[in-house]
Short mmCIF file of C-alpha atoms in Angstrom, two decimals:
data_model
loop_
_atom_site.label_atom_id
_atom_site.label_comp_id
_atom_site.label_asym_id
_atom_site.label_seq_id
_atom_site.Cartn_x
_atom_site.Cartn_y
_atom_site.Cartn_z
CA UNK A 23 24.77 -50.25 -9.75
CA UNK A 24 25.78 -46.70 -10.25
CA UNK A 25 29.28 -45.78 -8.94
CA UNK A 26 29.75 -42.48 -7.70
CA UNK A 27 32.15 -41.33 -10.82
CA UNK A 28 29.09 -42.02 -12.48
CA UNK A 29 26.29 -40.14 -10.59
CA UNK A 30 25.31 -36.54 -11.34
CA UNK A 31 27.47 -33.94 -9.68
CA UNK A 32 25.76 -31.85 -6.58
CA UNK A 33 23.90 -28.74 -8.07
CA UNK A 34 25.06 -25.44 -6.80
CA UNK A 35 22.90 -23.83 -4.39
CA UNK A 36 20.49 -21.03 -5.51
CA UNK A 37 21.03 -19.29 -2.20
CA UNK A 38 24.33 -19.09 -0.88
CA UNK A 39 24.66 -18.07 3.15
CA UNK A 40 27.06 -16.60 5.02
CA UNK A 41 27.72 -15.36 8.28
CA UNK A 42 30.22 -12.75 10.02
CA UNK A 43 29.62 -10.44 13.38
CA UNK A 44 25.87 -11.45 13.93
CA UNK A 45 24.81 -10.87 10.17
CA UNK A 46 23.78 -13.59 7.99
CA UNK A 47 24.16 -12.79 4.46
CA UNK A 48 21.73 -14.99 1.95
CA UNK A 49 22.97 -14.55 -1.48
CA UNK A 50 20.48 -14.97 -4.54
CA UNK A 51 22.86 -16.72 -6.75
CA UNK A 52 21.03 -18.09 -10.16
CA UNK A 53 22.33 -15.15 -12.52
CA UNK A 54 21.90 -17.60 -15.15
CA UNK A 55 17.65 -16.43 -15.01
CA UNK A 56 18.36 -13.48 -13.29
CA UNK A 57 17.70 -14.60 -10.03
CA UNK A 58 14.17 -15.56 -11.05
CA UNK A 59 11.92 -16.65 -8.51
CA UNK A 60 11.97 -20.34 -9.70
CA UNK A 61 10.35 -23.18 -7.69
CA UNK A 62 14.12 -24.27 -6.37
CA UNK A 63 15.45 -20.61 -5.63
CA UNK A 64 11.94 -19.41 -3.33
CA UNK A 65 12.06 -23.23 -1.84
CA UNK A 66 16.17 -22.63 -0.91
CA UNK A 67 15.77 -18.77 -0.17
CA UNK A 68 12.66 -19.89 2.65
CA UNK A 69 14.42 -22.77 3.88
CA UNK A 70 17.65 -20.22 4.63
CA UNK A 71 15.64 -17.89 6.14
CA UNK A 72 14.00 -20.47 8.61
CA UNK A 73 17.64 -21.62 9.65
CA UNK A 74 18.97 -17.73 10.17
CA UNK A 75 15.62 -17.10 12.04
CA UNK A 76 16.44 -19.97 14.36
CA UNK A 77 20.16 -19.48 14.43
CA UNK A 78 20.89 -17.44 18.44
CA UNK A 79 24.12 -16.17 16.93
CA UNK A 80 21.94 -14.07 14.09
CA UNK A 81 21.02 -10.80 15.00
CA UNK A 82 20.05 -9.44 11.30
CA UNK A 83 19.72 -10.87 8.04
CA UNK A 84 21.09 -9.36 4.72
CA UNK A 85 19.41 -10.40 1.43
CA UNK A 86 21.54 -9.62 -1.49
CA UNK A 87 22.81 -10.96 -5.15
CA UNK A 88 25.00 -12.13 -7.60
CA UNK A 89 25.08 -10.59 -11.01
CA UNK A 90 23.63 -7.40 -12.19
CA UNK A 91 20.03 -8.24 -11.41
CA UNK A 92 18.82 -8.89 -7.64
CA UNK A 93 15.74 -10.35 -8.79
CA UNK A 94 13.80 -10.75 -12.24
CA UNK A 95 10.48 -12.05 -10.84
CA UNK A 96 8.91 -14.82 -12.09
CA UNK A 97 10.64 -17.57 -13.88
CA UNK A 98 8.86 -17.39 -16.93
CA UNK A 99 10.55 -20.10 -18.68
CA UNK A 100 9.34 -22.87 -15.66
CA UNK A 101 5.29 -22.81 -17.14
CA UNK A 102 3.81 -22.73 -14.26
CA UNK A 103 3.88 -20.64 -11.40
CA UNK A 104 2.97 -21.07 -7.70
CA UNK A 105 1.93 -18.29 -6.23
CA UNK A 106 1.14 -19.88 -3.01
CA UNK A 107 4.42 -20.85 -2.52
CA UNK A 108 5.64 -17.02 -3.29
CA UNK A 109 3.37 -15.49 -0.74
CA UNK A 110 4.43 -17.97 1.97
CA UNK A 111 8.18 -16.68 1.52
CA UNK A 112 6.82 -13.47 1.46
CA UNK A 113 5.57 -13.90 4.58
CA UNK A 114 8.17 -15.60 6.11
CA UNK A 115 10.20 -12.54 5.47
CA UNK A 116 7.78 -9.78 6.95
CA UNK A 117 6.81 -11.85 10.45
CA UNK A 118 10.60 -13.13 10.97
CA UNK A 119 11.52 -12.22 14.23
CA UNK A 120 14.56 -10.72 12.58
CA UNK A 121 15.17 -7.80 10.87
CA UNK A 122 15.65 -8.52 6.97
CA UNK A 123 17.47 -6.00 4.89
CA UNK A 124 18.04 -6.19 1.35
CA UNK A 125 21.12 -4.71 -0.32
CA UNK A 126 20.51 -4.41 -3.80
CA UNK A 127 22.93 -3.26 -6.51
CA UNK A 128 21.27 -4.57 -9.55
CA UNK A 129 17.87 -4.33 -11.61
CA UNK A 130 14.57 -5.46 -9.61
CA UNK A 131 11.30 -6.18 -11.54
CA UNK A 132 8.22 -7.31 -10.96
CA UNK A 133 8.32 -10.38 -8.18
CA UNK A 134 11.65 -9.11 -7.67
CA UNK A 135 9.68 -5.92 -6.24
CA UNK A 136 7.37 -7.63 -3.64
CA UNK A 137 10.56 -9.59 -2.54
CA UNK A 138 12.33 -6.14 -1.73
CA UNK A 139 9.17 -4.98 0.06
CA UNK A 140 8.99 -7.64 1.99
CA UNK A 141 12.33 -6.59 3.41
CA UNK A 142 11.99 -4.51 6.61
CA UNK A 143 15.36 -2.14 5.61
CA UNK A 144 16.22 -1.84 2.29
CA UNK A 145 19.68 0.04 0.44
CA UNK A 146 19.96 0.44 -3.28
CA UNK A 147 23.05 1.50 -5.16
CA UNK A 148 23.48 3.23 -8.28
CA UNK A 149 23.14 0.11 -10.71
CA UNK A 150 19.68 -0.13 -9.72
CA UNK A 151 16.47 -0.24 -11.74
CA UNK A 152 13.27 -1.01 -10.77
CA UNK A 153 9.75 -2.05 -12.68
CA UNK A 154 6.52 -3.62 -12.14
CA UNK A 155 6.02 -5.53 -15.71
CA UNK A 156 3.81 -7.23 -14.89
CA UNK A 157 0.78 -5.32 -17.00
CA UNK A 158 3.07 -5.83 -19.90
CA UNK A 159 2.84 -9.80 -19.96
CA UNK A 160 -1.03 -9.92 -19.58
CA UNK A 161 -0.12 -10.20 -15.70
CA UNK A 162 -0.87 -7.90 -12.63
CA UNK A 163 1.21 -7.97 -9.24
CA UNK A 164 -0.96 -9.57 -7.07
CA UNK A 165 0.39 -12.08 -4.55
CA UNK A 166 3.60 -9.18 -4.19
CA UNK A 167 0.75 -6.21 -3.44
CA UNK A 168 0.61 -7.16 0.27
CA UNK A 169 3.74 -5.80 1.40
CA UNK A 170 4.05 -3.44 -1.95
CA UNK A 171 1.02 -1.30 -0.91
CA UNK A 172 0.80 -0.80 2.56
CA UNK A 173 4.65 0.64 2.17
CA UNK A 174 4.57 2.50 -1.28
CA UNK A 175 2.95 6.11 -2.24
CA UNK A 176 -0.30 5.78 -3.53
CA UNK A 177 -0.14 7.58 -6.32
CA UNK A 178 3.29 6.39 -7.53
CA UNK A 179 2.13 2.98 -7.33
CA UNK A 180 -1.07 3.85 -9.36
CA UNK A 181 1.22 5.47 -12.00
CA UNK A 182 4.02 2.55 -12.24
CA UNK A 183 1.74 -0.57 -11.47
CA UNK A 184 -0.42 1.06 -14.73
CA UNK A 185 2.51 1.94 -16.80
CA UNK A 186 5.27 -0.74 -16.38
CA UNK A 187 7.93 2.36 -16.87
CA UNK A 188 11.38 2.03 -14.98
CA UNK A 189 12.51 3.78 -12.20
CA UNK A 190 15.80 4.59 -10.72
CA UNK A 191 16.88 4.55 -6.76
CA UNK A 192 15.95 7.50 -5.98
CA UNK A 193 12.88 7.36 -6.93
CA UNK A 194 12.63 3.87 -5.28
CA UNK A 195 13.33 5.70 -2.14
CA UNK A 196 11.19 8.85 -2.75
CA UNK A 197 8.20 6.32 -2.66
CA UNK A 198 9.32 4.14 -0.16
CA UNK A 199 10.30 1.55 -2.12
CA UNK A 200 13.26 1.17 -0.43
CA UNK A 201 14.55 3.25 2.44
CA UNK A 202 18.06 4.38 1.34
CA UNK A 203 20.00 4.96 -2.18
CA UNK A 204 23.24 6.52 -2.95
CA UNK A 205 26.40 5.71 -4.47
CA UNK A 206 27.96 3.61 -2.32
CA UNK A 207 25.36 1.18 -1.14
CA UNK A 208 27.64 -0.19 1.19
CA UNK A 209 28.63 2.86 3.08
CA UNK A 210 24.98 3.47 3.48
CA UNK A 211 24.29 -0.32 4.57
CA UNK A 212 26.97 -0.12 7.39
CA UNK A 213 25.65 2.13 10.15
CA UNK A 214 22.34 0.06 9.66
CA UNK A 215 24.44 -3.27 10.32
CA UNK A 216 26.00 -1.52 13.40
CA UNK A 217 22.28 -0.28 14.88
CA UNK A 218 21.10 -4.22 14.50
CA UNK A 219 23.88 -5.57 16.02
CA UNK A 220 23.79 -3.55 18.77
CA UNK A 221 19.93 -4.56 19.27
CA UNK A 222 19.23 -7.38 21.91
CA UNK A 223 16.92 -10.43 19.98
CA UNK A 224 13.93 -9.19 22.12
CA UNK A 225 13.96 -5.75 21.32
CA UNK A 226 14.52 -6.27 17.75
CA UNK A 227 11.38 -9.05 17.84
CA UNK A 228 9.35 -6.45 19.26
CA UNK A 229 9.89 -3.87 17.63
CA UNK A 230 9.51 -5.09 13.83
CA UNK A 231 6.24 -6.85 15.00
CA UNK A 232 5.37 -3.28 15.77
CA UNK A 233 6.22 -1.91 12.48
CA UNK A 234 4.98 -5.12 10.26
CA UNK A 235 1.51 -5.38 12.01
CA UNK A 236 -0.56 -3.88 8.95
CA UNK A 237 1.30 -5.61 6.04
CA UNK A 238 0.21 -9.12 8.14
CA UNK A 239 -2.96 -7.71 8.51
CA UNK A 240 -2.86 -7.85 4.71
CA UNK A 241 -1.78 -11.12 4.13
CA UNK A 242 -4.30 -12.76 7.07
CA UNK A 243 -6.78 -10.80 5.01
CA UNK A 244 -5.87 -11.20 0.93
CA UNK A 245 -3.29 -14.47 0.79
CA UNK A 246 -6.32 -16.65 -0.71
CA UNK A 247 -7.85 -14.13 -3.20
CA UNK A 248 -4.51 -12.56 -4.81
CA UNK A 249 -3.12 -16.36 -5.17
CA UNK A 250 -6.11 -17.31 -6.89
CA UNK A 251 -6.25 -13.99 -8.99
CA UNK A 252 -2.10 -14.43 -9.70
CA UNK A 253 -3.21 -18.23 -10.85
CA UNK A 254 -6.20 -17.55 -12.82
CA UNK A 255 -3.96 -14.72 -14.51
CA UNK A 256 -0.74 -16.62 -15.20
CA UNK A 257 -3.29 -19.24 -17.17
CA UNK A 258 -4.61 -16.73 -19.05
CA UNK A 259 -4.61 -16.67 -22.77
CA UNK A 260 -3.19 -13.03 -22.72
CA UNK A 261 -0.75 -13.90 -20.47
CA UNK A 262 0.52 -16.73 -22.39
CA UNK A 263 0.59 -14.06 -25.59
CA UNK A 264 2.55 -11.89 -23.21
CA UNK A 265 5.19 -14.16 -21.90
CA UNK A 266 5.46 -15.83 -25.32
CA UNK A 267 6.67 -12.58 -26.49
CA UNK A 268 8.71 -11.10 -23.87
CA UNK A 269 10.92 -15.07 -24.22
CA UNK A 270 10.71 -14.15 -28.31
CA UNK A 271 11.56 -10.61 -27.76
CA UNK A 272 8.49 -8.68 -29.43
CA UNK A 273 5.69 -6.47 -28.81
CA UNK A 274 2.74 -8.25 -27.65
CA UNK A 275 -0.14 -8.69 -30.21
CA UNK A 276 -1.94 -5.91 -28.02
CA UNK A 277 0.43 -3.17 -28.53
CA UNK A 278 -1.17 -1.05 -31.31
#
């Protein structure tokens, strides 16, 4: 028999909530990987998001992070990926009945990306970065393209999705990556609080189901194909070059 001084201790939660004056605050909290989209942190961060979206006292959600990074993308240390399971939180967040806003202070790349698109409000501060990497692992970002393109400038995302180059958050906002950067990202994320609390649950239902109609068009329509692309890529023998050498630090044996 195992006593309990003897069993493993609790692990910490991935996503840590919180909630004060009708805003529930989930936390990505795995700086360890950079708040990498591993299998526990996307099955924690949808489970937290179906108990805010059933939670009466909830009027908005915020979606923010620990550490200097709000989200690295894929764990690429895990093997395997599941993009099914990605797109499903993706979803999750875009047909919530609750406004989502992300408040991001921190480097966002790749997954990290279709995770803040996903987000119906979004505020970046000045310690933010932002890159789709994905063509530099052998990758492209498929699964996170349905709420990416229906939201971001054509010809930005052309130019970034091609080049992997980072961005800052102004240039996040100038494309509509996200809808407001400054200094102080919390200045800038309070009269936004103060407009959803003062929303009644219907209107606020209503009116993001009016604004999010396309991007679900999108998923009803691509969910099956990009998963299967974002598989057949991930198992790729230039992918596995690429990752190998991002996790060994050094140029990919495509880079002339």
């Amino acid at each position: 028999m195992t006593t309990a001084a003897e069993q493993d201790p609790p692990t910490a939660p991935l996503v840590r909530s919180a909630h004060e004056k009708g805003i529930t605050t989930l936390t990505l909290d795995s700086p360890a990987n950079r708040n990498a989209l591993s299998v526990g942190l996307v099955s924690e961060l949808y489970a937290e998001l179906e108990k805010a979206a059933e939670d009466e006292g909830t009027r908005a959600i915020v979606l923010t992070h620990s550490g200097n990074t709000f989200c690295a993308g894929a764990d690429l240390r895990e093997g395997s990926q599941s993009p099914g399971d990605l797109a499903a939180v993706l979803r999750t967040i875009v047909e919530l009945p609750k406004p989502v806003v992300a408040r991001v202070d921190g480097h966002v790349r790749a997954g990290g990306t279709g995770l803040l698109s996903a987000c119906d409000i979004s505020v970046a501060g000045p310690a933010s970065s932002f890159a789709f990497t994905e063509v530099r692992i052998g990758v492209a970002p498929a699964v996170i393209s349905m709420p990416l393109l229906p939201r971001l400038d054509a010809r930005a995302a052309a130019r970034y999705y091609l080049t992997g180059e980072r961005f800052d958050a102004a240039e996040a906002a100038r494309i509509g990556l996200v809808t407001l950067a400054g200094e102080d990202v919390d200045g800038l994320l309070a009269p936004v609080l103060d407009g959803l609390r003062r929303g009644s649950p219907q209107g606020l239902a209503e009116s993001k189901r009016l604004v999010t109609a396309e991007v679900l068009r999108v998923f009803d329509r691509d969910t099956d194909s990009l998963a299967e692309l974002s598989a057949r890529l991930f198992a790729s023998d230039e992918a596995r070059e690429g990752m190998t050498a991002f996790l060994e630090r050094r140029e990919p044996a495509w880079v002339p």
